[in-house]
Amino acid sequence: MSEQHAEREQRVTPLELFFDLVFVFGFTQVTTVLSDDPTWGGLGHGLLILAALWWAWAAYAWLTNTVDPDVGAVWGAILVAMAAMFVAALAVPDAFGRHGVVFGVAFLIVNVMQLALYALGARRDRELLAAILRIAPLTLAGAALILGAGFVHGTLRPTLWLAALAVGLFGPLLGGSSGWRVQPAHFVERHGLIVIIAIGESLIAIGLGARHTGLGAGAIVAAVLGLAVVTSFWLAYFDFFPIRGQQILSERSGSERTALARDVYTYLHLPMVAGIVLFAFAMKATLAHVGDELDTIPALGLCGGPALYLLAYVALRLRVARTLGGGRLVAAVACALLLPVAVAVPALVALALVALVWVALHAYEIIWWREARARTRAMRAPASAS
């Protein structure tokens, strides 16, 4: 099919939102992994699992951007994949233990269903079908490695997971971007919604953390400060980024648009989500120990989560505009530099310092970028690209 093929600029469907709810549970389960094992090993396992969940979600974001999910056969198949993904999420806490095989089988089913649906939907589009067949061996090999990891023990298991992510999630970079289709409005909206879901998981973590401690003055202040940081995650993204992101994609076409969508959304949104999840985990520890110093891993989540989230924007700006910017880079460095402080002062103080960095960043952006923000908001991306 040529560049002139009709683009389907629909809104995200209720089925897609329903499918995404599984990932609310999956992200919460990753937070559980981190909370149950706040060590370097637990941190590594949690991040590997999160990357695998993102891989699965991103694959379906591309699928439903091209194939109408409300078509009968597609609708049913997505529900089957959703069931398999829910089983995988159930197995997350022991994905590196006794439920490794369960997670691997469910994850393989999710990927097989995605490829089958994509191939079915692209059967009349030779270029798209060729692109799907190009990544199919990588996707299946990556999923098979995760399944194989369930049968081994020791350091070989995380090694196989790393290999799986290198092959399945990042391997498609080697195949180029020709043949793929991107409908900007739907693609941008879908990724914005998954960011909201991740942010919502942070609110759940704050609530769960408060449930296990008395609502004294310290806990209430910590909860409010945590809400302030979570609000900052939201403001940093939704203030104007979705509008500008859709504009940027709509201004491009063909392989250039596809490559930009892949880099900005599929890859650079992963550290955003990881940063949010790390902060959610840290909030649970903070609320449980507001007057005590945090251990290294929770402190890393408290400071490193926001730093990682902000660095994703720095990388995004570098990818799109070839510049580093200033405010968010400085704020990311400031959050990272708070780590040695966070292990030496009460958790409530450390959280307050992180919140202060965010407040300073927003004050800077509101003042310095007010005209650019006003112009961006005044503009509306075209309904479809040429």
mmCIF file of C-alpha atoms in Angstrom:
data_model
loop_
_atom_site.group_PDB
_atom_site.id
_atom_site.type_symbol
_atom_site.label_atom_id
_atom_site.label_comp_id
_atom_site.label_asym_id
_atom_site.label_seq_id
_atom_site.Cartn_x
_atom_site.Cartn_y
_atom_site.Cartn_z
ATOM 1 C CA MET A 1 0.000 0.000 0.000
ATOM 2 C CA SER A 2 1.334 3.437 -0.910
ATOM 3 C CA GLU A 3 1.880 6.548 1.206
ATOM 4 C CA GLN A 4 -1.567 7.662 0.084
ATOM 5 C CA HIS A 5 -3.358 4.937 2.058
ATOM 6 C CA ALA A 6 -6.127 6.262 4.243
ATOM 7 C CA GLU A 7 -5.143 6.949 7.812
ATOM 8 C CA ARG A 8 -7.455 5.878 10.637
ATOM 9 C CA GLU A 9 -7.423 8.738 13.116
ATOM 10 C CA GLN A 10 -9.870 7.348 15.672
ATOM 11 C CA ARG A 11 -9.975 7.812 19.411
ATOM 12 C CA VAL A 12 -8.758 5.137 21.779
ATOM 13 C CA THR A 13 -11.546 2.561 22.132
ATOM 14 C CA PRO A 14 -13.068 1.234 25.372
ATOM 15 C CA LEU A 15 -11.533 -2.171 24.595
ATOM 16 C CA GLU A 16 -8.053 -0.644 24.517
ATOM 17 C CA LEU A 17 -8.714 1.064 27.837
ATOM 18 C CA PHE A 18 -9.956 -2.227 29.268
ATOM 19 C CA PHE A 19 -6.821 -3.962 27.995
ATOM 20 C CA ASP A 20 -4.658 -1.286 29.615
ATOM 21 C CA LEU A 21 -6.262 -1.954 33.001
ATOM 22 C CA VAL A 22 -4.283 -5.190 33.130
ATOM 23 C CA PHE A 23 -1.156 -3.068 33.176
ATOM 24 C CA VAL A 24 -2.385 -1.139 36.204
ATOM 25 C CA PHE A 25 -2.212 -4.460 38.002
ATOM 26 C CA GLY A 26 1.104 -5.327 36.347
ATOM 27 C CA PHE A 27 2.749 -2.068 37.440
ATOM 28 C CA THR A 28 1.406 -2.569 40.961
ATOM 29 C CA GLN A 29 2.915 -6.035 40.980
ATOM 30 C CA VAL A 30 6.313 -4.620 39.983
ATOM 31 C CA THR A 31 6.071 -2.225 42.928
ATOM 32 C CA THR A 32 5.383 -5.278 45.099
ATOM 33 C CA VAL A 33 8.518 -6.975 43.776
ATOM 34 C CA LEU A 34 10.582 -3.932 44.740
ATOM 35 C CA SER A 35 8.942 -3.611 48.155
ATOM 36 C CA ASP A 36 9.388 -7.290 49.001
ATOM 37 C CA ASP A 37 13.044 -7.316 47.949
ATOM 38 C CA PRO A 38 14.540 -3.810 48.345
ATOM 39 C CA THR A 39 18.014 -4.930 47.266
ATOM 40 C CA TRP A 40 20.086 -4.437 44.144
ATOM 41 C CA GLY A 41 18.932 -7.854 42.955
ATOM 42 C CA GLY A 42 15.286 -7.013 43.583
ATOM 43 C CA LEU A 43 15.711 -3.687 41.797
ATOM 44 C CA GLY A 44 17.199 -5.445 38.788
ATOM 45 C CA HIS A 45 14.413 -8.025 38.702
ATOM 46 C CA GLY A 46 11.745 -5.348 38.987
ATOM 47 C CA LEU A 47 13.170 -3.278 36.145
ATOM 48 C CA LEU A 48 13.542 -6.328 33.899
ATOM 49 C CA ILE A 49 9.921 -7.313 34.513
ATOM 50 C CA LEU A 50 8.755 -3.747 33.907
ATOM 51 C CA ALA A 51 10.632 -3.643 30.599
ATOM 52 C CA ALA A 52 8.983 -6.916 29.540
ATOM 53 C CA LEU A 53 5.527 -5.596 30.454
ATOM 54 C CA TRP A 54 6.262 -2.419 28.481
ATOM 55 C CA TRP A 55 7.405 -4.498 25.521
ATOM 56 C CA ALA A 56 4.044 -6.322 25.515
ATOM 57 C CA TRP A 57 2.033 -3.129 25.937
ATOM 58 C CA ALA A 58 3.947 -1.238 23.244
ATOM 59 C CA ALA A 59 3.444 -4.087 20.772
ATOM 60 C CA TYR A 60 -0.326 -3.841 21.193
ATOM 61 C CA ALA A 61 -0.197 -0.041 20.971
ATOM 62 C CA TRP A 62 1.286 -0.439 17.493
ATOM 63 C CA LEU A 63 -1.227 -3.158 16.648
ATOM 64 C CA THR A 64 -4.376 -1.228 17.575
ATOM 65 C CA ASN A 65 -2.958 1.871 15.889
ATOM 66 C CA THR A 66 -3.266 -0.044 12.629
ATOM 67 C CA VAL A 67 -5.940 -2.709 13.154
ATOM 68 C CA ASP A 68 -9.428 -1.754 14.323
ATOM 69 C CA PRO A 69 -9.809 -3.481 17.723
ATOM 70 C CA ASP A 70 -13.615 -3.403 17.527
ATOM 71 C CA VAL A 71 -13.738 -5.833 14.596
ATOM 72 C CA GLY A 72 -15.207 -9.117 15.836
ATOM 73 C CA ALA A 73 -12.233 -11.454 15.360
ATOM 74 C CA VAL A 74 -9.747 -8.855 16.600
ATOM 75 C CA TRP A 75 -11.956 -8.036 19.578
ATOM 76 C CA GLY A 76 -12.054 -11.678 20.672
ATOM 77 C CA ALA A 77 -8.358 -12.269 20.114
ATOM 78 C CA ILE A 78 -7.417 -9.198 22.166
ATOM 79 C CA LEU A 79 -9.524 -10.523 25.042
ATOM 80 C CA VAL A 80 -7.595 -13.810 24.843
ATOM 81 C CA ALA A 81 -4.321 -11.887 24.902
ATOM 82 C CA MET A 82 -5.630 -9.841 27.808
ATOM 83 C CA ALA A 83 -6.330 -13.028 29.764
ATOM 84 C CA ALA A 84 -2.789 -14.262 29.086
ATOM 85 C CA MET A 85 -1.362 -10.881 30.129
ATOM 86 C CA PHE A 86 -3.377 -11.006 33.345
ATOM 87 C CA VAL A 87 -1.904 -14.428 34.133
ATOM 88 C CA ALA A 88 1.565 -13.022 33.462
ATOM 89 C CA ALA A 89 0.819 -10.127 35.840
ATOM 90 C CA LEU A 90 -0.321 -12.613 38.501
ATOM 91 C CA ALA A 91 3.047 -14.366 38.153
ATOM 92 C CA VAL A 92 5.111 -11.160 38.375
ATOM 93 C CA PRO A 93 6.036 -11.407 42.105
ATOM 94 C CA ASP A 94 7.640 -14.818 41.485
ATOM 95 C CA ALA A 95 8.688 -14.335 37.852
ATOM 96 C CA PHE A 96 12.283 -14.872 38.970
ATOM 97 C CA GLY A 97 11.242 -17.722 41.254
ATOM 98 C CA ARG A 98 8.739 -20.556 41.179
ATOM 99 C CA HIS A 99 6.389 -18.894 38.663
ATOM 100 C CA GLY A 100 8.988 -18.160 36.008
ATOM 101 C CA VAL A 101 7.557 -20.747 33.620
ATOM 102 C CA VAL A 102 3.984 -19.498 34.147
ATOM 103 C CA PHE A 103 5.081 -15.960 33.309
ATOM 104 C CA GLY A 104 7.046 -17.204 30.290
ATOM 105 C CA VAL A 105 4.181 -19.226 28.805
ATOM 106 C CA ALA A 106 1.685 -16.406 29.283
ATOM 107 C CA PHE A 107 4.113 -13.859 27.842
ATOM 108 C CA LEU A 108 4.744 -16.057 24.803
ATOM 109 C CA ILE A 109 0.991 -16.351 24.174
ATOM 110 C CA VAL A 110 0.625 -12.555 24.362
ATOM 111 C CA ASN A 111 3.330 -12.088 21.729
ATOM 112 C CA VAL A 112 2.074 -14.834 19.429
ATOM 113 C CA MET A 113 -1.417 -13.347 19.488
ATOM 114 C CA GLN A 114 -0.057 -9.892 18.697
ATOM 115 C CA LEU A 115 1.923 -11.104 15.694
ATOM 116 C CA ALA A 116 -0.975 -13.201 14.392
ATOM 117 C CA LEU A 117 -3.413 -10.301 14.668
ATOM 118 C CA TYR A 118 -0.972 -7.912 13.036
ATOM 119 C CA ALA A 119 -0.324 -10.269 10.131
ATOM 120 C CA LEU A 120 -4.053 -10.843 9.697
ATOM 121 C CA GLY A 121 -4.787 -7.130 9.662
ATOM 122 C CA ALA A 122 -1.933 -6.417 7.235
ATOM 123 C CA ARG A 123 -2.634 -9.172 4.724
ATOM 124 C CA ARG A 124 -3.665 -6.626 2.051
ATOM 125 C CA ASP A 125 -0.743 -4.297 2.781
ATOM 126 C CA ARG A 126 2.449 -5.890 1.454
ATOM 127 C CA GLU A 127 4.828 -3.347 2.945
ATOM 128 C CA LEU A 128 3.309 -3.622 6.416
ATOM 129 C CA LEU A 129 3.172 -7.416 6.213
ATOM 130 C CA ALA A 130 6.855 -7.487 5.243
ATOM 131 C CA ALA A 131 7.670 -5.278 8.247
ATOM 132 C CA ILE A 132 5.759 -7.616 10.571
ATOM 133 C CA LEU A 133 7.479 -10.707 9.188
ATOM 134 C CA ARG A 134 10.795 -8.907 9.645
ATOM 135 C CA ILE A 135 10.336 -8.561 13.401
ATOM 136 C CA ALA A 136 8.441 -11.813 14.014
ATOM 137 C CA PRO A 137 11.563 -13.982 14.520
ATOM 138 C CA LEU A 138 12.992 -11.436 16.965
ATOM 139 C CA THR A 139 9.757 -11.193 18.946
ATOM 140 C CA LEU A 140 9.340 -14.961 19.169
ATOM 141 C CA ALA A 141 13.000 -15.499 20.046
ATOM 142 C CA GLY A 142 12.812 -12.914 22.817
ATOM 143 C CA ALA A 143 9.642 -14.415 24.283
ATOM 144 C CA ALA A 144 11.162 -17.902 24.044
ATOM 145 C CA LEU A 145 14.223 -16.727 25.991
ATOM 146 C CA ILE A 146 11.988 -15.460 28.811
ATOM 147 C CA LEU A 147 10.206 -18.802 28.837
ATOM 148 C CA GLY A 148 13.548 -20.610 28.860
ATOM 149 C CA ALA A 149 14.671 -18.480 31.793
ATOM 150 C CA GLY A 150 11.893 -20.060 33.845
ATOM 151 C CA PHE A 151 13.670 -23.412 33.655
ATOM 152 C CA VAL A 152 17.074 -22.242 34.904
ATOM 153 C CA HIS A 153 18.389 -20.796 38.146
ATOM 154 C CA GLY A 154 21.048 -18.427 39.420
ATOM 155 C CA THR A 155 22.637 -15.703 37.370
ATOM 156 C CA LEU A 156 21.692 -17.435 34.123
ATOM 157 C CA ARG A 157 18.053 -16.410 34.608
ATOM 158 C CA PRO A 158 18.543 -12.603 34.573
ATOM 159 C CA THR A 159 21.114 -13.074 31.798
ATOM 160 C CA LEU A 160 18.457 -14.729 29.638
ATOM 161 C CA TRP A 161 16.006 -11.950 30.466
ATOM 162 C CA LEU A 162 18.553 -9.336 29.376
ATOM 163 C CA ALA A 163 19.148 -11.238 26.162
ATOM 164 C CA ALA A 164 15.388 -11.493 25.598
ATOM 165 C CA LEU A 165 14.919 -7.743 25.952
ATOM 166 C CA ALA A 166 17.904 -7.034 23.717
ATOM 167 C CA VAL A 167 16.459 -9.286 21.016
ATOM 168 C CA GLY A 168 12.716 -8.716 21.336
ATOM 169 C CA LEU A 169 12.419 -5.099 22.487
ATOM 170 C CA PHE A 170 15.491 -3.501 20.916
ATOM 171 C CA GLY A 171 16.223 -5.934 18.079
ATOM 172 C CA PRO A 172 13.691 -4.277 15.734
ATOM 173 C CA LEU A 173 15.956 -1.204 15.666
ATOM 174 C CA LEU A 174 18.215 -3.164 13.328
ATOM 175 C CA GLY A 175 15.426 -3.781 10.835
ATOM 176 C CA GLY A 176 14.664 -0.164 10.059
ATOM 177 C CA SER A 177 11.262 1.528 10.067
ATOM 178 C CA SER A 178 10.071 0.997 6.515
ATOM 179 C CA GLY A 179 6.615 -0.460 6.043
ATOM 180 C CA TRP A 180 5.159 0.514 9.425
ATOM 181 C CA ARG A 181 2.163 2.832 9.746
ATOM 182 C CA VAL A 182 1.495 5.427 12.444
ATOM 183 C CA GLN A 183 -1.753 7.322 12.969
ATOM 184 C CA PRO A 184 -0.529 10.278 15.093
ATOM 185 C CA ALA A 185 -3.648 11.243 17.057
ATOM 186 C CA HIS A 186 -4.435 7.708 18.207
ATOM 187 C CA PHE A 187 -0.787 6.867 18.907
ATOM 188 C CA VAL A 188 -0.230 9.980 21.025
ATOM 189 C CA GLU A 189 -3.476 9.523 22.946
ATOM 190 C CA ARG A 190 -2.724 5.864 23.670
ATOM 191 C CA HIS A 191 0.688 6.651 25.154
ATOM 192 C CA GLY A 192 -0.680 9.536 27.163
ATOM 193 C CA LEU A 193 -3.212 7.181 28.714
ATOM 194 C CA ILE A 194 -0.557 4.649 29.743
ATOM 195 C CA VAL A 195 1.377 7.458 31.433
ATOM 196 C CA ILE A 196 -1.814 8.341 33.328
ATOM 197 C CA ILE A 197 -2.127 4.679 34.322
ATOM 198 C CA ALA A 198 1.440 4.653 35.644
ATOM 199 C CA ILE A 199 0.814 7.885 37.547
ATOM 200 C CA GLY A 200 -2.354 6.353 38.966
ATOM 201 C CA GLU A 201 -0.261 3.461 40.237
ATOM 202 C CA SER A 202 1.776 5.983 42.218
ATOM 203 C CA LEU A 203 -1.395 7.236 43.867
ATOM 204 C CA ILE A 204 -2.321 3.649 44.721
ATOM 205 C CA ALA A 205 1.124 3.172 46.256
ATOM 206 C CA ILE A 206 0.663 6.275 48.411
ATOM 207 C CA GLY A 207 -2.706 4.984 49.553
ATOM 208 C CA LEU A 208 -1.379 1.502 50.322
ATOM 209 C CA GLY A 209 1.590 2.952 52.165
ATOM 210 C CA ALA A 210 -0.666 5.141 54.294
ATOM 211 C CA ARG A 211 -2.886 2.157 55.098
ATOM 212 C CA HIS A 212 -0.089 0.430 56.973
ATOM 213 C CA THR A 213 0.805 3.395 59.136
ATOM 214 C CA GLY A 214 -1.134 5.633 61.467
ATOM 215 C CA LEU A 215 -2.353 8.879 59.950
ATOM 216 C CA GLY A 216 -0.198 11.064 62.134
ATOM 217 C CA ALA A 217 1.050 14.478 61.123
ATOM 218 C CA GLY A 218 4.199 13.057 59.517
ATOM 219 C CA ALA A 219 2.305 10.541 57.396
ATOM 220 C CA ILE A 220 -0.203 13.162 56.247
ATOM 221 C CA VAL A 221 2.543 15.595 55.275
ATOM 222 C CA ALA A 222 4.386 12.807 53.422
ATOM 223 C CA ALA A 223 1.207 11.819 51.578
ATOM 224 C CA VAL A 224 0.601 15.428 50.501
ATOM 225 C CA LEU A 225 4.207 15.851 49.383
ATOM 226 C CA GLY A 226 3.986 12.571 47.492
ATOM 227 C CA LEU A 227 0.825 13.810 45.800
ATOM 228 C CA ALA A 228 2.679 17.006 44.868
ATOM 229 C CA VAL A 229 5.430 15.010 43.156
ATOM 230 C CA VAL A 230 2.901 12.769 41.385
ATOM 231 C CA THR A 231 1.089 15.908 40.219
ATOM 232 C CA SER A 232 4.432 17.159 38.911
ATOM 233 C CA PHE A 233 4.839 13.963 36.878
ATOM 234 C CA TRP A 234 1.430 14.675 35.375
ATOM 235 C CA LEU A 235 2.060 18.388 34.760
ATOM 236 C CA ALA A 236 5.453 17.765 33.145
ATOM 237 C CA TYR A 237 3.787 15.509 30.576
ATOM 238 C CA PHE A 238 0.300 16.854 29.993
ATOM 239 C CA ASP A 239 0.928 20.589 30.166
ATOM 240 C CA PHE A 240 1.598 20.649 26.433
ATOM 241 C CA PHE A 241 3.614 17.572 25.384
ATOM 242 C CA PRO A 242 0.706 15.561 23.839
ATOM 243 C CA ILE A 243 -0.266 18.545 21.657
ATOM 244 C CA ARG A 244 3.304 19.120 20.520
ATOM 245 C CA GLY A 245 3.974 15.406 20.086
ATOM 246 C CA GLN A 246 1.013 15.028 17.742
ATOM 247 C CA GLN A 247 2.100 18.099 15.791
ATOM 248 C CA ILE A 248 5.608 16.738 15.356
ATOM 249 C CA LEU A 249 4.365 13.350 14.139
ATOM 250 C CA SER A 250 1.776 14.913 11.825
ATOM 251 C CA GLU A 251 4.436 17.102 10.211
ATOM 252 C CA ARG A 252 6.347 13.983 9.155
ATOM 253 C CA SER A 253 5.424 11.028 6.979
ATOM 254 C CA GLY A 254 6.641 7.601 5.939
ATOM 255 C CA SER A 255 9.716 6.107 7.572
ATOM 256 C CA GLU A 256 10.659 9.403 9.196
ATOM 257 C CA ARG A 257 7.371 9.522 11.109
ATOM 258 C CA THR A 258 7.622 5.852 12.053
ATOM 259 C CA ALA A 259 11.174 6.160 13.332
ATOM 260 C CA LEU A 260 10.275 9.220 15.393
ATOM 261 C CA ALA A 261 7.208 7.499 16.881
ATOM 262 C CA ARG A 262 9.300 4.450 17.716
ATOM 263 C CA ASP A 263 12.075 6.429 19.406
ATOM 264 C CA VAL A 264 9.976 9.041 21.222
ATOM 265 C CA TYR A 265 7.118 6.808 22.315
ATOM 266 C CA THR A 266 8.107 3.131 22.275
ATOM 267 C CA TYR A 267 11.604 3.622 23.686
ATOM 268 C CA LEU A 268 11.765 6.953 25.516
ATOM 269 C CA HIS A 269 8.441 6.461 27.286
ATOM 270 C CA LEU A 270 9.862 3.366 28.985
ATOM 271 C CA PRO A 271 12.213 5.344 31.285
ATOM 272 C CA MET A 272 9.327 7.706 32.024
ATOM 273 C CA VAL A 273 7.168 4.825 33.229
ATOM 274 C CA ALA A 274 10.116 3.266 35.068
ATOM 275 C CA GLY A 275 10.765 6.534 36.881
ATOM 276 C CA ILE A 276 7.136 6.756 37.985
ATOM 277 C CA VAL A 277 7.100 3.143 39.216
ATOM 278 C CA LEU A 278 10.362 3.628 41.117
ATOM 279 C CA PHE A 279 8.938 6.669 42.863
ATOM 280 C CA ALA A 280 5.760 4.736 43.716
ATOM 281 C CA PHE A 281 7.857 2.038 45.383
ATOM 282 C CA ALA A 282 9.845 4.672 47.273
ATOM 283 C CA MET A 283 6.656 6.325 48.540
ATOM 284 C CA LYS A 284 5.548 3.094 50.191
ATOM 285 C CA ALA A 285 8.853 2.953 52.091
ATOM 286 C CA THR A 286 8.742 6.661 52.904
ATOM 287 C CA LEU A 287 5.263 6.500 54.409
ATOM 288 C CA ALA A 288 6.276 3.530 56.516
ATOM 289 C CA HIS A 289 9.379 5.305 57.883
ATOM 290 C CA VAL A 290 8.751 9.063 57.692
ATOM 291 C CA GLY A 291 11.032 9.798 60.652
ATOM 292 C CA ASP A 292 13.824 7.380 59.739
ATOM 293 C CA GLU A 293 16.576 7.421 57.137
ATOM 294 C CA LEU A 294 15.786 5.485 53.986
ATOM 295 C CA ASP A 295 17.832 2.483 52.938
ATOM 296 C CA THR A 296 19.812 2.803 49.715
ATOM 297 C CA ILE A 297 17.321 1.236 47.293
ATOM 298 C CA PRO A 298 14.224 3.152 48.501
ATOM 299 C CA ALA A 299 16.308 6.346 48.504
ATOM 300 C CA LEU A 300 17.361 5.543 44.951
ATOM 301 C CA GLY A 301 13.711 5.200 43.979
ATOM 302 C CA LEU A 302 12.799 8.472 45.686
ATOM 303 C CA CYS A 303 15.539 10.499 43.987
ATOM 304 C CA GLY A 304 16.432 8.389 40.987
ATOM 305 C CA GLY A 305 12.832 7.831 39.875
ATOM 306 C CA PRO A 306 12.153 11.527 39.214
ATOM 307 C CA ALA A 307 15.671 11.933 37.783
ATOM 308 C CA LEU A 308 15.071 9.095 35.306
ATOM 309 C CA TYR A 309 11.674 10.512 34.380
ATOM 310 C CA LEU A 310 13.172 13.932 33.646
ATOM 311 C CA LEU A 311 16.159 12.509 31.774
ATOM 312 C CA ALA A 312 13.712 10.827 29.402
ATOM 313 C CA TYR A 313 12.527 14.306 28.386
ATOM 314 C CA VAL A 314 16.125 15.419 27.928
ATOM 315 C CA ALA A 315 16.754 12.451 25.608
ATOM 316 C CA LEU A 316 13.460 13.138 23.823
ATOM 317 C CA ARG A 317 14.427 16.760 23.180
ATOM 318 C CA LEU A 318 17.817 15.631 21.943
ATOM 319 C CA ARG A 319 16.147 13.181 19.541
ATOM 320 C CA VAL A 320 13.658 15.707 18.154
ATOM 321 C CA ALA A 321 15.473 19.053 18.286
ATOM 322 C CA ARG A 322 19.132 18.019 18.691
ATOM 323 C CA THR A 323 19.405 20.203 21.819
ATOM 324 C CA LEU A 324 19.670 19.325 25.504
ATOM 325 C CA GLY A 325 17.538 22.112 26.928
ATOM 326 C CA GLY A 326 18.192 23.441 30.406
ATOM 327 C CA GLY A 327 15.528 23.238 33.093
ATOM 328 C CA ARG A 328 14.726 19.540 33.058
ATOM 329 C CA LEU A 329 18.358 18.526 32.720
ATOM 330 C CA VAL A 330 19.284 20.650 35.742
ATOM 331 C CA ALA A 331 16.307 19.293 37.715
ATOM 332 C CA ALA A 332 17.269 15.708 36.845
ATOM 333 C CA VAL A 333 20.829 16.269 38.032
ATOM 334 C CA ALA A 334 19.532 17.955 41.199
ATOM 335 C CA CYS A 335 17.299 14.962 41.997
ATOM 336 C CA ALA A 336 20.195 12.560 41.425
ATOM 337 C CA LEU A 337 22.480 14.608 43.668
ATOM 338 C CA LEU A 338 19.940 14.315 46.482
ATOM 339 C CA LEU A 339 20.631 10.572 46.805
ATOM 340 C CA PRO A 340 23.477 10.852 49.373
ATOM 341 C CA VAL A 341 21.309 13.290 51.327
ATOM 342 C CA ALA A 342 18.286 10.980 51.229
ATOM 343 C CA VAL A 343 20.139 8.215 53.095
ATOM 344 C CA ALA A 344 21.343 10.605 55.794
ATOM 345 C CA VAL A 345 18.200 12.567 56.713
ATOM 346 C CA PRO A 346 14.663 11.493 57.713
ATOM 347 C CA ALA A 347 12.595 10.191 54.811
ATOM 348 C CA LEU A 348 10.134 13.066 55.141
ATOM 349 C CA VAL A 349 12.932 15.603 54.682
ATOM 350 C CA ALA A 350 14.259 13.781 51.625
ATOM 351 C CA LEU A 351 10.789 13.723 50.093
ATOM 352 C CA ALA A 352 10.373 17.445 50.793
ATOM 353 C CA LEU A 353 13.643 18.182 48.984
ATOM 354 C CA VAL A 354 12.533 16.200 45.928
ATOM 355 C CA ALA A 355 9.225 18.071 45.908
ATOM 356 C CA LEU A 356 11.116 21.363 46.167
ATOM 357 C CA VAL A 357 13.123 20.527 43.033
ATOM 358 C CA TRP A 358 9.876 19.917 41.163
ATOM 359 C CA VAL A 359 8.336 23.186 42.376
ATOM 360 C CA ALA A 360 11.431 25.092 41.244
ATOM 361 C CA LEU A 361 11.304 23.403 37.839
ATOM 362 C CA HIS A 362 7.654 24.238 37.288
ATOM 363 C CA ALA A 363 8.196 27.845 38.379
ATOM 364 C CA TYR A 364 11.051 28.149 35.881
ATOM 365 C CA GLU A 365 9.056 26.600 33.031
ATOM 366 C CA ILE A 366 5.924 28.641 33.699
ATOM 367 C CA ILE A 367 7.933 31.871 33.655
ATOM 368 C CA TRP A 368 10.570 31.138 31.024
ATOM 369 C CA TRP A 369 8.441 29.156 28.567
ATOM 370 C CA ARG A 370 5.104 30.917 28.998
ATOM 371 C CA GLU A 371 5.021 32.283 25.440
ATOM 372 C CA ALA A 372 6.052 28.991 23.841
ATOM 373 C CA ARG A 373 3.477 27.140 25.938
ATOM 374 C CA ALA A 374 0.778 29.607 24.921
ATOM 375 C CA ARG A 375 1.654 29.198 21.219
ATOM 376 C CA THR A 376 1.639 25.418 21.472
ATOM 377 C CA ARG A 377 -1.721 25.351 23.215
ATOM 378 C CA ALA A 378 -3.171 27.767 20.675
ATOM 379 C CA MET A 379 -2.221 25.467 17.843
ATOM 380 C CA ARG A 380 -4.058 22.264 17.051
ATOM 381 C CA ALA A 381 -2.528 19.346 15.213
ATOM 382 C CA PRO A 382 -4.225 18.597 11.900
ATOM 383 C CA ALA A 383 -6.780 15.819 11.942
ATOM 384 C CA SER A 384 -4.607 13.829 9.590
ATOM 385 C CA ALA A 385 -1.218 14.134 7.993
ATOM 386 C CA SER A 386 -0.683 14.456 4.304
#
